[in-house]
PDB file of C-alpha atoms in Angstrom:
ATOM      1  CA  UNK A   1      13.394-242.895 -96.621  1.00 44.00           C
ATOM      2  CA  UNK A   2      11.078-243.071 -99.417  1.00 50.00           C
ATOM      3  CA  UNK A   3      12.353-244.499-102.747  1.00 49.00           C
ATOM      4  CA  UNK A   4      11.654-241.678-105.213  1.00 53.00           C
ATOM      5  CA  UNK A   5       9.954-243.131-108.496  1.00 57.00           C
ATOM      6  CA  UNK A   6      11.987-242.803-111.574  1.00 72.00           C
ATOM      7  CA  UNK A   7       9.766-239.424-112.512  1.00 85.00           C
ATOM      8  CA  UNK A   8       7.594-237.230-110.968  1.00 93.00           C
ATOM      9  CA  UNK A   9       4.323-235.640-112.909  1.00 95.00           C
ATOM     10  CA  UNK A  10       4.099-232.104-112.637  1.00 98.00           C
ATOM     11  CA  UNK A  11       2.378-229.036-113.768  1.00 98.00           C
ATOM     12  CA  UNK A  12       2.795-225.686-113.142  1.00 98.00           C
ATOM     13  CA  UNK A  13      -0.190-223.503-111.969  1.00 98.00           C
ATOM     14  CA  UNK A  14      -1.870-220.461-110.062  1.00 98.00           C
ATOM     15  CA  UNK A  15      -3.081-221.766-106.654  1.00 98.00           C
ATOM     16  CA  UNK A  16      -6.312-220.458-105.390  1.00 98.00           C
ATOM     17  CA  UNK A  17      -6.986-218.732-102.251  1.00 97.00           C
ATOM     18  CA  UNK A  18      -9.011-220.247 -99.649  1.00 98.00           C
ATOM     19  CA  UNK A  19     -11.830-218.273 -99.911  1.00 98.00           C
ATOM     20  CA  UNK A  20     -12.423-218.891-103.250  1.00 98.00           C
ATOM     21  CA  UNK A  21     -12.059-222.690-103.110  1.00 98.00           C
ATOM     22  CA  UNK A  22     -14.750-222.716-100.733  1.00 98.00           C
ATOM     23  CA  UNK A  23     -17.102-220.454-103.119  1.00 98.00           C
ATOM     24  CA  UNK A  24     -16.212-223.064-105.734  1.00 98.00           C
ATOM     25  CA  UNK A  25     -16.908-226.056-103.405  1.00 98.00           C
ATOM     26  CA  UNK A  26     -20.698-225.003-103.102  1.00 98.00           C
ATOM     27  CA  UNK A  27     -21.152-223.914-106.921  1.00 98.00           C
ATOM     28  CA  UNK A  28     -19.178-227.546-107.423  1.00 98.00           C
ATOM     29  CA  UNK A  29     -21.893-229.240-104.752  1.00 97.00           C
ATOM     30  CA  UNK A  30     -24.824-227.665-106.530  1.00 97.00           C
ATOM     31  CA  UNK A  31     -23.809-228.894-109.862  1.00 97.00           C
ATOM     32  CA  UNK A  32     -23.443-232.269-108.742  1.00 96.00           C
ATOM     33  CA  UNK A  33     -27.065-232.457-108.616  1.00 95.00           C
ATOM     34  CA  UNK A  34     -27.205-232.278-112.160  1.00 96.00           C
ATOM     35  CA  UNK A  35     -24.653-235.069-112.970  1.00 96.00           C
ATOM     36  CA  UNK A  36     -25.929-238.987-112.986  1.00 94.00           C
ATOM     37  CA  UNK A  37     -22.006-239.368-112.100  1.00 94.00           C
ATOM     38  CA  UNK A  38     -18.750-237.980-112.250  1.00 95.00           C
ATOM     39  CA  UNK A  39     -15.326-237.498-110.845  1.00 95.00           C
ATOM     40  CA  UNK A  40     -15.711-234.457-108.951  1.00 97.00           C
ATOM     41  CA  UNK A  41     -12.259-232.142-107.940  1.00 97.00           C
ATOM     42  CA  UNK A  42     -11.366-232.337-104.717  1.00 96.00           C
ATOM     43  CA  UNK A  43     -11.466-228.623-103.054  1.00 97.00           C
ATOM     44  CA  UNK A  44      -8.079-228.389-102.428  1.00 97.00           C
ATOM     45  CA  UNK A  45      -6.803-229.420-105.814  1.00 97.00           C
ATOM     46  CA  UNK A  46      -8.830-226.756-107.116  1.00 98.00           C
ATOM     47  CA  UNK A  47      -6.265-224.995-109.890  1.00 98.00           C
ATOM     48  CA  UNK A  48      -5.602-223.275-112.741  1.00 98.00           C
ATOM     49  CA  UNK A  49      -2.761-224.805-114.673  1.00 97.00           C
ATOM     50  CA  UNK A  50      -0.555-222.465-116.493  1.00 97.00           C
ATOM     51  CA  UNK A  51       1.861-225.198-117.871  1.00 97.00           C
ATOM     52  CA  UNK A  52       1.371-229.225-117.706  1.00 96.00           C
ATOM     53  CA  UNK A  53       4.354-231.436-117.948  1.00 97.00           C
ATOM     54  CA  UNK A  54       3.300-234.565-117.397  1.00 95.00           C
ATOM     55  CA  UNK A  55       6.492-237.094-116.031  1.00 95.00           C
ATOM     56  CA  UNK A  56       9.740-235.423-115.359  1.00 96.00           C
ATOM     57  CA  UNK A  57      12.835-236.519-113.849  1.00 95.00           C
ATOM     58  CA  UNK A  58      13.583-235.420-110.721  1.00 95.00           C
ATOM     59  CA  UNK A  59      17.056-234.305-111.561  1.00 95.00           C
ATOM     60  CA  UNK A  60      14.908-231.873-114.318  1.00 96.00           C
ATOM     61  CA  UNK A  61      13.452-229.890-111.315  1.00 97.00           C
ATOM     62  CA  UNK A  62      15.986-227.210-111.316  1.00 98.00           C
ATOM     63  CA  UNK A  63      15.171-226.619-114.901  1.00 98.00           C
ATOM     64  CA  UNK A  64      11.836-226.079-114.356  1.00 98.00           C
ATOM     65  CA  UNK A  65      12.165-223.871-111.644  1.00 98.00           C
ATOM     66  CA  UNK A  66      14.582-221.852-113.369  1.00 98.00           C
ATOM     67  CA  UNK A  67      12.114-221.085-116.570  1.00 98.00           C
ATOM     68  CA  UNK A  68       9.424-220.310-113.679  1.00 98.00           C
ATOM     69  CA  UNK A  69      11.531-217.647-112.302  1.00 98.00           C
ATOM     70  CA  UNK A  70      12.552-216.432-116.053  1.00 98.00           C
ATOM     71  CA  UNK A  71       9.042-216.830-117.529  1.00 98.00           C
ATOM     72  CA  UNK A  72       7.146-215.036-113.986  1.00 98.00           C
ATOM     73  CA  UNK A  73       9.998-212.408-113.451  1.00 95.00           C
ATOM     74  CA  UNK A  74       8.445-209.905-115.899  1.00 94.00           C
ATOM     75  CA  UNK A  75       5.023-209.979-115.859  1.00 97.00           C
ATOM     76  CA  UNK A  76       3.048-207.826-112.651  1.00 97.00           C
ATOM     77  CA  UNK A  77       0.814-209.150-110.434  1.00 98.00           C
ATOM     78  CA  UNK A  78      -2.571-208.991-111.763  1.00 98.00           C
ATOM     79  CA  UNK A  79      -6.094-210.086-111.602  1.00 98.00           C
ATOM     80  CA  UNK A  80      -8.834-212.481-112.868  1.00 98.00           C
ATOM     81  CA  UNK A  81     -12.436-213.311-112.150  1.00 98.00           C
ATOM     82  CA  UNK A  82     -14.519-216.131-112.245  1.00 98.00           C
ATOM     83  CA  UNK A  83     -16.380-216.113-115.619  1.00 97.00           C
ATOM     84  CA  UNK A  84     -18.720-218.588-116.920  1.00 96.00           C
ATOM     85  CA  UNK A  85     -19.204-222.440-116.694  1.00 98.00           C
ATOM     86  CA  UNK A  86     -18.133-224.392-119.736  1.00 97.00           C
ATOM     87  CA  UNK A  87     -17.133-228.155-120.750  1.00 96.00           C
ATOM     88  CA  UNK A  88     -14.855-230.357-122.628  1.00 94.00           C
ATOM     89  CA  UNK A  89     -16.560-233.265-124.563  1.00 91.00           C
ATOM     90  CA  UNK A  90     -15.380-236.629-124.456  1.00 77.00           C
ATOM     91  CA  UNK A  91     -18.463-238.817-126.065  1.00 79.00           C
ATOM     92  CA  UNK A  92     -21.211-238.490-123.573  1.00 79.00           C
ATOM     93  CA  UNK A  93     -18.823-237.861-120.929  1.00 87.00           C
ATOM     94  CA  UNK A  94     -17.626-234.096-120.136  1.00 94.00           C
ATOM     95  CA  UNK A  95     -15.125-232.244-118.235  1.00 95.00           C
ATOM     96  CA  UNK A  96     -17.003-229.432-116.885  1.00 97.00           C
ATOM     97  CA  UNK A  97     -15.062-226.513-115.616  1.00 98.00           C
ATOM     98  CA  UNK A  98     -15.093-222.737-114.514  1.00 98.00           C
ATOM     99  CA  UNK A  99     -13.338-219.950-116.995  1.00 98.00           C
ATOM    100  CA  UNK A 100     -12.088-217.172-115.788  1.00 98.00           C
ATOM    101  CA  UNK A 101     -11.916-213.610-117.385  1.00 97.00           C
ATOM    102  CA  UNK A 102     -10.177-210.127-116.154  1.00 97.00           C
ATOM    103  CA  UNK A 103      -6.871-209.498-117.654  1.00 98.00           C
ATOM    104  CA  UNK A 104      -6.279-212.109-119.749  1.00 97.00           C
ATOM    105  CA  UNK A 105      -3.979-210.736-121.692  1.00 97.00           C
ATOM    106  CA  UNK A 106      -1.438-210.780-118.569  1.00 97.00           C
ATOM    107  CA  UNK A 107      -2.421-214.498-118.089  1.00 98.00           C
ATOM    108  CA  UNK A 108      -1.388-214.935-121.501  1.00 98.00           C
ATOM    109  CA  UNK A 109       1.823-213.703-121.464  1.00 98.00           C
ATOM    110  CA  UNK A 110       2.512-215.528-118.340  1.00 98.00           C
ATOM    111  CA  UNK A 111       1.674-218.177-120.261  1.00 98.00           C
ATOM    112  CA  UNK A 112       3.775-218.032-123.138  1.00 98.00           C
ATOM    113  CA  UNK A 113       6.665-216.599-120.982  1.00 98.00           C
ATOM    114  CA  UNK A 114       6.892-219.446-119.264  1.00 98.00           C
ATOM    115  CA  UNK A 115       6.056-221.755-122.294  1.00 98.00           C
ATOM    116  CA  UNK A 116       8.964-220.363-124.197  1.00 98.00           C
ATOM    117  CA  UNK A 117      11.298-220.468-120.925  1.00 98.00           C
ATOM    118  CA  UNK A 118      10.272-224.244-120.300  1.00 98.00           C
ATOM    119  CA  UNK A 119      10.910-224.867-124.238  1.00 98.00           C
ATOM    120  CA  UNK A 120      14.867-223.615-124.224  1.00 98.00           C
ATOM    121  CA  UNK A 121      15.321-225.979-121.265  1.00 98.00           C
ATOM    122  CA  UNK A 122      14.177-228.817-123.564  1.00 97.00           C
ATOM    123  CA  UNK A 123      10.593-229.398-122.585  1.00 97.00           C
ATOM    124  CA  UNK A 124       7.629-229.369-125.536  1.00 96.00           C
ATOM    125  CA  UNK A 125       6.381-226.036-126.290  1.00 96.00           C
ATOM    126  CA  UNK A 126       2.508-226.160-126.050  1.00 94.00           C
ATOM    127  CA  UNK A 127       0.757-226.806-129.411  1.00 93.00           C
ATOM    128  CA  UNK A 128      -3.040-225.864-127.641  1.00 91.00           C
ATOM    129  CA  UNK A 129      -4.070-222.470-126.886  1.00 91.00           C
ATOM    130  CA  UNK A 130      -4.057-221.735-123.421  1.00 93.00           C
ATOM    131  CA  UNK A 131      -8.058-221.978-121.993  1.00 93.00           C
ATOM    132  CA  UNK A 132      -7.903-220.540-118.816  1.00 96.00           C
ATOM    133  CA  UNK A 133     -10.158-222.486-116.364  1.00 97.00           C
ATOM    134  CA  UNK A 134     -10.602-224.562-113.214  1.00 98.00           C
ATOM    135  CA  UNK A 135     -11.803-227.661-113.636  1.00 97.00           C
ATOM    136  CA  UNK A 136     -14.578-229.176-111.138  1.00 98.00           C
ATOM    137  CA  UNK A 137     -15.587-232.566-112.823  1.00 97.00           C
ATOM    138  CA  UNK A 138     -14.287-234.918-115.005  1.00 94.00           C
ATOM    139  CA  UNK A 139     -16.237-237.959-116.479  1.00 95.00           C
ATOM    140  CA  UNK A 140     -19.530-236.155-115.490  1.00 96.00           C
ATOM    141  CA  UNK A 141     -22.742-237.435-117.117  1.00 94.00           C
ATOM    142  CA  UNK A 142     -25.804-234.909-116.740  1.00 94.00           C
ATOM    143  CA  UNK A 143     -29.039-235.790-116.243  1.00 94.00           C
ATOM    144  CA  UNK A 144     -30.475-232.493-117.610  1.00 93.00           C
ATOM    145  CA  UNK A 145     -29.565-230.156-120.830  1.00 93.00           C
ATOM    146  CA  UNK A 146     -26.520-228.464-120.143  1.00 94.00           C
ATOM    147  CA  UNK A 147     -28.284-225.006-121.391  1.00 95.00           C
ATOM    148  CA  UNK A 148     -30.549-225.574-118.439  1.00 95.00           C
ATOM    149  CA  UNK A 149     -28.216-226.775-115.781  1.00 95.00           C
ATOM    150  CA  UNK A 150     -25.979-223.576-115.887  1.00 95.00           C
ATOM    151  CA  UNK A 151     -28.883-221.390-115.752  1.00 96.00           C
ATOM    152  CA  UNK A 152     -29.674-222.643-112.373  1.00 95.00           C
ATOM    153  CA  UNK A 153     -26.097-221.789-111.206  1.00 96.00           C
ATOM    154  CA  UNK A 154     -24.860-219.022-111.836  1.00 96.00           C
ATOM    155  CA  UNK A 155     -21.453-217.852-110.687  1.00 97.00           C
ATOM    156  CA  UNK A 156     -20.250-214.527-109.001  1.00 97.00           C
ATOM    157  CA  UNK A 157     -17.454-212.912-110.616  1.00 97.00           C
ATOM    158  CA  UNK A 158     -15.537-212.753-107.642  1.00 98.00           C
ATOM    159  CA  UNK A 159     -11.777-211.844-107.655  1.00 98.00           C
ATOM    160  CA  UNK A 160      -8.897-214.431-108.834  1.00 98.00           C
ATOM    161  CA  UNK A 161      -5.794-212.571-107.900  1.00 98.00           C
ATOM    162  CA  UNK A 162      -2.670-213.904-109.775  1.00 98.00           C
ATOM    163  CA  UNK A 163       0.660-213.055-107.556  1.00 98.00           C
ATOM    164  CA  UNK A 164       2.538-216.165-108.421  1.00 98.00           C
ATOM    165  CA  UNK A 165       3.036-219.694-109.828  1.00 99.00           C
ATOM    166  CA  UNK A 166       3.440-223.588-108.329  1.00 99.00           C
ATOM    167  CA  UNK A 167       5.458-226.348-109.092  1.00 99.00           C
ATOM    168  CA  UNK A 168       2.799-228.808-108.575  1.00 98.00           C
ATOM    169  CA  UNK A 169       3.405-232.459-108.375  1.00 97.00           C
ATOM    170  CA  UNK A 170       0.370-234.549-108.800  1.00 96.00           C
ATOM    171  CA  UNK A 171       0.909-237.839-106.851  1.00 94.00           C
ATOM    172  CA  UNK A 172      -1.697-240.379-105.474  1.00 89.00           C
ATOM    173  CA  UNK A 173      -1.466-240.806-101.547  1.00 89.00           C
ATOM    174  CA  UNK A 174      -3.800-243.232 -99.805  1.00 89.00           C
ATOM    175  CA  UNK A 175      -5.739-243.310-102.985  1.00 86.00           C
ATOM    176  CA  UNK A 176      -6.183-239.759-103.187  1.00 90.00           C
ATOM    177  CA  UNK A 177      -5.292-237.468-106.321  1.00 91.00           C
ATOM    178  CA  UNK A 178      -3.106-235.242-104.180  1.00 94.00           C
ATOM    179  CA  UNK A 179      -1.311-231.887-106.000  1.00 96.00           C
ATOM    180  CA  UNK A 180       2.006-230.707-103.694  1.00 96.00           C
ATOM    181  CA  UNK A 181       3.865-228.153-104.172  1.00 98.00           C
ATOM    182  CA  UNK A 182       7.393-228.001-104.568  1.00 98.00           C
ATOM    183  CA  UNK A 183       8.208-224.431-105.468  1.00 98.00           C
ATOM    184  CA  UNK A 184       6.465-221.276-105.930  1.00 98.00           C
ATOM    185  CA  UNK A 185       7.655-217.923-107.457  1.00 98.00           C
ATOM    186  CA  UNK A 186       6.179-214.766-107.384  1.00 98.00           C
ATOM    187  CA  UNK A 187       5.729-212.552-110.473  1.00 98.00           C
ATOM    188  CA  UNK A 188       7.514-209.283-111.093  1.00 92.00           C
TER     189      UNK A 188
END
């Protein structure tokens, strides 16, 4: 048996469907020509994170799992699309990313449901706005002007569907960022 580590680092997120990963592997592929280097998202850890928590106790779990099924258990099903590339700076280095658009305002209550549900069990309530993306790079470095680079890739808005949320724990396994999940609940 495995000796579990004092605390586990979780988020909570939307998964992605299969499909869709896939799309996003080939628009991810095609912008790593533009990148000198970069720490490029696995496929399969392709997200969108709802809520990060960063390290938790395991004995915390059920907490979280509870203010998932508070925060999710009003808000319908609903749907996003894949909007535009954007970044995050940091110096020269970016975190580039995919937003997504569609019903928003759903997302955001979602959001802030489960934000407010996590904060009466005693985790911090999020200061940032939530920025609803998927993130397919981090410490990239392009070699052209970013104006340029997402003009040669555009994106289809293809569908995002939104029926549930993950516990996620991210853990490394055989030196791989791995993201398993430990519970999922659907909405409504």
């Amino acid at each position: 048996v495995k000796e579990r580590k004092w605390a586990m680092r979780l988020f909570v997120a939307v998964t992605l469907e299969q499909e869709l990963k896939e799309y996003l592997n080939g628009r991810q592929k095609a912008m790593q020509v533009y990148c000198r280097r970069g720490n490029f998202s696995r496929p399969e850890n392709f997200h969108l994170t709802i809520k990060f928590l960063g390290e938790v106790k395991p004995e915390l779990v059920p907490a979280v799992t509870q203010a998932m099924d508070e925060g999710a258990g009003t808000v319908r099903p609903f749907q996003l699309q894949l909007g535009r590339w954007g970044y995050f700076s940091r110096g020269e280095k970016k975190i580039l990313w995919v937003g997504l658009q569609g019903e928003t305002d759903r997302l955001l209550e979602l959001f802030r449901n489960v934000d407010l549900a996590l904060a009466k069990r005693g985790f911090p309530k999020e200061t940032r706005p939530l920025k609803a993306h998927i993130t397919m790079a981090r410490e990239a470095q392009l070699t052209e002007e970013w104006e340029k680079v997402v003009a040669s890739l555009p994106l289809e808005p293809r569908p995002v569907p939104v029926k549930g949320i993950t516990l996620m724990e991210s853990s490394r396994i055989n030196g791989l960022l791995t993201y398993i999940p430990l519970y999922y609940r659907s909405l409504g």
